[in-house]
Amino acid sequence: MRVRPCGEVVFMHGKQGLLAIFMYVDDLFAVLRKFKEQATRIETVYSPLRLREIDEILGKKPSIVRFITLLGGILGGTGMVALAVYAHLSFRLITSGKPVFPRVPWVIVCFEGVILLAVIFSVCAWVLKGRLPRARLAPAYELRFSEDRFGVLVSCTDAEREKVRAILETSGAEEVRDVSW
Amino acid sequence: MSGAMSKEEGLRFSEVNQEILRTLQAPGRSYWALLSLLFLFVLFAGGVWGYQLRYGLGVAGYHPAGMWGVYLVNFVFWIGIAHSGTLISAILYLFRARWRTGISRAAEAMTIFAVMIAGLFPAFIHLGRPWVFYWIIPYPNQRFLWPDFQSPLMFDVLAVTTYFTVSLLFWYTGLVPDLAAARDRAQGLRRKLYGLFAMGWSGTDRQWHHYGASYLLLAGLATPLVISVHSVVSWDFALAIIPGYHSTIFPPYFVAGAIHSGLAMVLTLLIPLRKIFHFEKIITLDTLEKVAKTTILMGLIVGYAYAVECFIAWYSGNIFEKQSFLFRAFGYYAPLFWIMCFCNAIAPLAFFWRKVRRNIYCLFVIAILINIGMYVERFVIICGSMSHDFVPHAWGIYWPNWVDITITIGSFCLFLFLFMLFAKFLPSVAMAEVKEDAGPPLRRGGVYAR
Amino acid sequence: MAKLSRRQFLKAACLAGTSALVGACSDATRRLIPYVIPPEDILPGDATWYATTCRECPAGCGMLAKNCDGRVIKVEGNPLHPVNTGKLCARGQASVQGIYNPDRYRGPMVRGGDGKLSVISWESAEKVLSDRLSAFGSNGRREKVVFLTDLRTGAERDLIGRWLAASGSTQHVMYEPFAYEALRKANQTVFGTDAIPTYYIDKADFLLSFGANFLETWVSNVQFARQFAFFHAPKEGKKNAFVYVGPRLSMTAANADQWIMVPPGGESVVALGLLRLMLNQGPETGDRGPANNNPASALTADERAALKASVAPFTPDAVKRATGVKPDLLAALAGQLARAQRPLILAEGLGYQDPKAYETAVAANMLCSFFPGNLQTTDFSSPSSLSDVVKADRMKALADAMLSGEVHVLVIDRANPVFNLPVSWQFEKALRTVPMVVSFSSYPDETGEFAHLVLPTNTFLESWGDYSPRRGVHGLLQPVMGPLFETRQLGDILLSTGRKVKPEAFPEKDLYEVLRKAWSKKAKEAGAAAPSEAFWQESLQKGGVWAALKEERPARPRATTDSLIFSRPEASAASQSEGLAKGLGFIAYPTIQFFDGRMANRPFLQEMPDPVTQITWAGWVEINPETARRLNIEKGDMLTVRAEQGMVKGAAFPYFRIAPDTLAMPMGHGHSAFGRYTQSETTNPLHLASGRIDSAGGVIWPAATVAVEKEGRVVPIANTDGSAFQHGRDLVRSISLQQYRSTMAAVPEVTLPLPQGWDKRIDYYPPHQHIDYRWVMIVDLDRCIGCGACVIGCYAENNVGVVGRREVERGRHMAWLNIQRYFEADQPSIRFLPMLCQHCDEAPCESVCPVFGPQHNAEGINNQVYNRCIGTRFCSQNCPYKVRRFNWFTWKHDRPLQWQLNPDVTVRGKGVMEKCSFCIQRINAARIQARSENRLIRDGEFSPACVQTCPADALIFGNLLDAQSRVSKLIKQARAYQVLHELNTKPGVIYLKKITQVLT
């Protein structure tokens, strides 16, 4: 069965390729490795769960999210302390015989600031870096991908199409179909 | 280990979705009845709050010298409840404690609701003039007034808001792939809504890549936060000079207490949930047993804290400390003190017996006991200490009156109300993670486990 | 000029008052002051002070009334006045609530057949009265009109006389419940003068009081408080001793170095036993005592013999049997007395607590007479005006006369016999039989219930007049504001009605003219060189005229001892009652808040905790805890106390310091028709009074024995103290006289609330500087008598809310300054601790507030910013002294009480924390003044309300940065300490330890 996600029309950008759907994860890995050797362009790999092995096979660099998070932390810490300092300097009052500019409380202020902004940055980071949010799902998306099936989308020219299709089918894909986007 | 688990339970990779999304089917009449009942009482409590707003805090049972009543007790209690969630989902995630997956989602939801309710008390219900609560928030304003960042209450504001934001985002992050799954199986409006919150998640390799990195970091950041929040809450008291408050053991003591009550609340909520939704396969007895074991540890820590307080009262040689402890243990509030000791420190020890640990009913009863014990503990500390502080002439005995009690019960109803909504309208178990545990199938047989 | 402007002012003030009354529903404090012609001595928003005389009790203290925008908002003592020298008691401070009392009569009324009062016009009201009067005097029907008032002197008294004369009567009955019959009779017997002398406690070197509560209500309490403070203060390492003999530890007794507990009626036995010991001075009192003042020197041999004979039965053993006072204690007391040079022995001379008041008083006088030095302490040449009031037997006679229909018109002003007289005299019934009863009272009261005609008079703060508390002191009263309601001055009513009866007898236009005439006469007497106008103006500004204190006292008539027969000492209930065989003794005692009950309708006084029991609102029944346990009576049990005369109800209060098998009730409670503030379950204890009259003409009050039973219900008692003991916390400290002597030079353990007070080892943060001032208060616990004048002064100055009984029960009373009372095992067994905001330099309350509600200002004051407060209450939570008060509700001020509010002080609404501000409004006023003269505020230039009114000068306020200020000197005393010093809060309120001494 081939339900179009959300059932909306698919725009043609002229790019096209093949989508193979796998049930067994080892088949998936095998295919991915093969394509990597042949330097075939793997557009997307769909998976219902996170598989670190996929990242390894595709040879992804460590995610930029980590640095964005760090940045958020630094900004948050300094920012919150700056706010507190500004507040106390612009509203000079003595309480409990402590000076207008006390040292100790800044520790807590800073700590909370770090965590808060780091987390916010981190979440924004994965959302945006994951090309989200998006109104429509990719034409290649299959509802099964959120359940128990894996998918590989390979872009290919009409020339290589048959070769690729052969590889896919031999390596245990349940189903292979043309996709264009 | 996960392999073993999935064999044991026999929940296969392919079953996970429909097993869990079952819960999203249209609820029965009894559900709606209970839900509306809870809602009605929440409304009533709201009305009572309005009455208090109109005539002043005096309508509650306050009796100086005790300036803080059960409202503050509720605050600390709910913040405590809020702890287990992030503990389970974050700390145990870092420790790779697989047994958490079944319960983490529900626990996190519990956290969110608990923090929301906890926040209501200091910000609105407990304040003398709630209509100007925003004066605490540090933002440049036309009044040219600023809050005092030295105040423990400012720490509270920062800590609790941070904690709420973080838990919410953490929870949501975990939720997104499952929302996508729900979306793909829903129709009509539901589909649109789930789709909206799933943000068009489609589980591509790049999404999983950044997602995974971020999730790990979030867990890492949430962990120190869990520890810090209740330490900060404990400073509301430890930074005061009142005997019974002024004690350096408070931060660890409060954190342990918080986790203690949190885990108890997890058990209290999940045992019925498990029964109602037939989650025996996902929330396994092993999981509950693990929680019980952790509870023993927390119980021991709390018990130790009690012992230390007693020791310090004697060792300090400070007459105020001594008398305030004696009052706590043998004075007017003594019964509460002993209830607290029994429920928090003694009762959990029963979990040393495997039979008890693995008996659903024992688990449930003891969890309830701990909940009660922890609530009483907060009362004993906050109200008990205040009623006998430095100046004997100012001593006074406090008991909540109908207003305090109604609003308190109201807060419990609100909590259950929200939790029920959650259980019925969101995937109450982290599917993606359960799938990881179950492991996708291999052609050569068996399941893939990293 | 002043006179003219005064007229204008009064016009304007009347306008202000009435117009505000018309718009009473709108917030009167918001409206403009409707001055038609602005008088030149009134500036809007600027207070004017007028000198007058306090008439709340016969003491007649001088008063300064603060008038702001046409309304009196505060009263303070008149510093020039010889009686109180600038101080006032709690009652005086609360007197303003007399004007604004919501229950006041708003205008003249007549009682219809249905017993209801209906409003009529002044003209017709006065006509009713004058018509009735004109029937008398002329046609031989004389003495049918009786004028019943409290103590009056001067012009008003003369006018009343003339008014009565016009209607052919001379019966002006001046009734005071406390007429001191026994005391006066005893003075007659021993010193040949039926009067109450002027006492000079400060001149004495040993003070012995037989139940005389001179610090509370006895004769002239403010004056005595001042004198006592001087008497009791340590002088070159010595301290005069004060011994109190009485059945319960009253506030006065609490200030004694030793309280000797006797059962009711035991006073006379002890006094006579002491007299006997003094008479035959044996070796037991040894040393120089007898040598110096051998009784023989005062008496002839046979007199002495006669006296000896009459006191023979009072052997130490007899005394012990009767009162439980041990012989050695008695001997020690005799020794003390014998060693004294100028002892003063006071007897209450009232039957309320002591059924043998007369004998006690005689014995006391005899003892006094033994000491030539004693002459320094009493002055019969200027007797108290109280000597003029009628004795109780006269009231009995009056009641009988009324019953037998001899009285046709009874006119009553400021007297409430129905409340104060024994029920058995049937004064109520008597009133019913009188054809016409006219009440001039400003408030509805028990006696007014029976008035056919109510002609409400101005309160004393609204009227002209003069009053002399004792010979040689003439105080002036002037209206300090226009009459608030449709009321008139008594004098004016008398004139207008009198004129209708006998025009020629009343030439004067109004009371003012009467007064002026009287005072121009005074001017001549005083031989004032100045013309009477100048004399008048000066007197008006000073508040009266008085002769300078003369140091030497005129010789006192020699004591006579003839015809002294004393009743035999019979064993009392206390000494020999196991079980309930003999029943319980009962006493009713006047309290400093309520005097005889005439001030019970002042909410301030109702809310003020009783000094020793700390109970507010409604009365109680004191009972010794042991006795209570035996009868299994708990605190709050509603009791019914029965005697043959009747029964009273009250909630039980176990009191540690009352004689066993004795019940005691405070007077002034249990009003049945005295307005909203006086309602309570407690009934009037005076209903237990036996109707019997003693030899002195006073009533014998306590029924010999009473029976008590529990009603079964429990009534919560609204006492403000959480615990009656210190629990070893050493908050109120005291040192023995020996220690005091030995440690004089020592350095006190005080952490100065100044940068000097900082110490690296205990302070993490650096010190902060103060600019020009560091305000601190010194509280001398050795001087504080616990009278609570400061508390009410604070209430009045700072608009402190009155919360009512229900809220006090919940510990929500708002007193910024409260006098904490702690019981001690050893004598003196009560310690008073005035507790107010300590204005700490490291105030725990400040940094816990998230919004800077409380902060520290450059002058060391802990500011509380009401508008900023959001009500987290953390500050109060964290205040170790628990002196912060939270507004649980918006406390209401029953109209027109809100007109008393001080416009210089914010009125706090619900949800806001408040506390003592050291009267910052006064500091600012002083600062503005100083700045305009471009100098710093001088020491003592101003003082907070509490300090200002303290009769014992126990509170001293000043600037610690000024090395010359009194506080800077006092703080160096070895006695200085800070409460909860160990917390290192660096309090700005420094206490001086109480000095105790054991009598041997």
Short mmCIF file of C-alpha atoms in Angstrom, two decimals, chain B residues 52-69 126-133 135-136 143 145-148 150-154 235-237 239-242 245 319-320 323-324 382 386 388-396 401, chain C residues 614 720-723 725-729 731 765 807 809-813 818-822 835 844 846-852 866-874 876-882 884-886 888-890 910-913 980 982-983 985:
data_model
loop_
_atom_site.label_atom_id
_atom_site.label_comp_id
_atom_site.label_asym_id
_atom_site.label_seq_id
_atom_site.Cartn_x
_atom_site.Cartn_y
_atom_site.Cartn_z
CA GLN B 52 -8.97 34.67 50.00
CA LEU B 53 -7.89 37.23 47.41
CA ARG B 54 -10.87 39.40 48.19
CA TYR B 55 -10.62 39.46 51.98
CA GLY B 56 -6.93 38.87 52.57
CA LEU B 57 -4.75 36.02 53.68
CA GLY B 58 -6.35 36.19 57.11
CA VAL B 59 -9.12 33.87 55.97
CA ALA B 60 -6.56 31.06 55.98
CA GLY B 61 -5.49 29.51 59.25
CA TYR B 62 -2.27 31.46 59.75
CA HIS B 63 -1.24 31.89 63.38
CA PRO B 64 1.90 33.98 63.97
CA ALA B 65 4.74 33.49 64.76
CA GLY B 66 4.24 30.98 61.94
CA MET B 67 3.99 33.20 58.91
CA TRP B 68 4.11 30.31 56.47
CA GLY B 69 1.44 27.65 56.37
CA HIS B 126 0.79 32.19 49.32
CA LEU B 127 1.51 35.86 48.55
CA GLY B 128 -0.09 38.65 50.54
CA ARG B 129 -0.55 40.69 47.41
CA PRO B 130 -0.57 38.25 44.47
CA TRP B 131 -1.71 40.96 42.05
CA VAL B 132 1.82 42.37 42.12
CA PHE B 133 3.67 39.04 42.01
CA TRP B 135 7.51 42.60 40.95
CA ILE B 136 9.78 39.66 41.66
CA ARG B 143 9.17 51.71 37.84
CA LEU B 145 12.67 48.94 40.55
CA TRP B 146 14.65 45.74 40.70
CA PRO B 147 14.43 42.59 42.76
CA ASP B 148 17.12 41.68 45.26
CA GLN B 150 20.46 38.04 47.29
CA SER B 151 17.08 36.80 48.41
CA PRO B 152 16.59 33.02 48.58
CA LEU B 153 13.20 33.68 47.05
CA MET B 154 14.91 35.16 44.00
CA TRP B 235 17.94 27.49 51.10
CA ASP B 236 14.59 29.19 51.63
CA PHE B 237 14.97 27.63 55.03
CA LEU B 239 19.52 30.61 54.81
CA ALA B 240 17.08 31.72 57.48
CA ILE B 241 18.35 31.89 61.06
CA ILE B 242 15.38 30.20 62.66
CA TYR B 245 15.63 25.90 59.51
CA ILE B 319 19.83 26.01 73.65
CA PHE B 320 17.60 27.13 70.78
CA GLN B 323 14.77 23.09 72.56
CA SER B 324 13.46 23.28 69.02
CA ILE B 382 8.08 24.58 58.00
CA MET B 386 8.16 28.40 63.33
CA HIS B 388 8.58 27.73 68.66
CA ASP B 389 11.40 30.02 67.64
CA PHE B 390 13.61 32.45 69.54
CA VAL B 391 11.21 34.57 71.56
CA PRO B 392 8.87 32.49 73.75
CA HIS B 393 6.41 35.35 74.08
CA ALA B 394 5.73 35.15 70.34
CA TRP B 395 5.15 31.41 70.20
CA GLY B 396 1.99 30.20 68.53
CA ASN B 401 -8.26 25.74 58.39
CA GLN C 614 -1.25 39.74 78.86
CA THR C 720 -0.93 37.68 73.53
CA ASP C 721 1.83 35.64 75.16
CA GLY C 722 2.79 32.35 73.58
CA SER C 723 4.71 31.29 76.65
CA PHE C 725 8.47 31.78 80.72
CA GLN C 726 11.89 32.41 79.22
CA HIS C 727 12.85 28.74 79.01
CA GLY C 728 16.37 29.63 80.09
CA ARG C 729 16.91 31.78 77.04
CA LEU C 731 16.29 37.38 76.95
CA TYR C 765 31.15 41.31 54.34
CA GLU C 807 -7.82 37.86 65.63
CA GLU C 809 -6.74 34.77 69.69
CA ARG C 810 -4.99 33.82 66.44
CA GLY C 811 -1.92 35.80 67.51
CA ARG C 812 -2.52 38.48 64.89
CA HIS C 813 -2.42 41.58 67.10
CA ASN C 818 4.75 45.12 73.00
CA ILE C 819 5.74 44.70 76.61
CA GLN C 820 6.60 41.04 76.96
CA ARG C 821 6.07 39.59 80.40
CA TYR C 822 8.06 36.64 81.70
CA MET C 835 10.10 44.43 72.44
CA PRO C 844 18.05 39.13 58.99
CA GLU C 846 16.23 42.54 54.91
CA SER C 847 18.14 40.31 52.53
CA VAL C 848 15.49 37.60 52.42
CA CYS C 849 12.97 39.89 50.77
CA PRO C 850 12.98 39.42 47.00
CA VAL C 851 11.80 42.97 46.30
CA PHE C 852 13.76 45.18 48.74
CA TYR C 866 4.74 49.33 52.40
CA ASN C 867 4.00 50.03 48.74
CA ARG C 868 6.78 47.72 47.65
CA CYS C 869 5.84 44.83 49.92
CA ILE C 870 4.25 41.90 48.09
CA GLY C 871 3.63 39.86 51.20
CA THR C 872 5.99 36.91 51.07
CA ARG C 873 6.29 37.30 54.86
CA PHE C 874 9.82 35.91 54.74
CA SER C 876 8.84 38.19 59.62
CA GLN C 877 9.68 34.52 59.31
CA ASN C 878 13.35 35.36 59.57
CA CYS C 879 13.08 38.01 62.29
CA PRO C 880 14.45 36.44 65.48
CA TYR C 881 12.65 39.04 67.59
CA LYS C 882 9.28 38.48 65.89
CA ARG C 884 7.10 42.36 62.35
CA ARG C 885 3.35 42.49 61.92
CA PHE C 886 1.43 41.38 58.87
CA TRP C 888 -3.91 39.70 57.38
CA PHE C 889 -6.89 41.85 56.49
CA THR C 890 -7.51 45.50 55.83
CA LYS C 910 -4.17 43.95 53.48
CA GLY C 911 -1.22 41.82 52.45
CA VAL C 912 1.47 44.20 53.65
CA MET C 913 4.11 43.76 56.34
CA LEU C 980 19.89 37.50 71.16
CA GLU C 982 24.81 35.73 69.80
CA LEU C 983 23.02 35.97 66.47
CA THR C 985 22.37 40.92 64.16
#
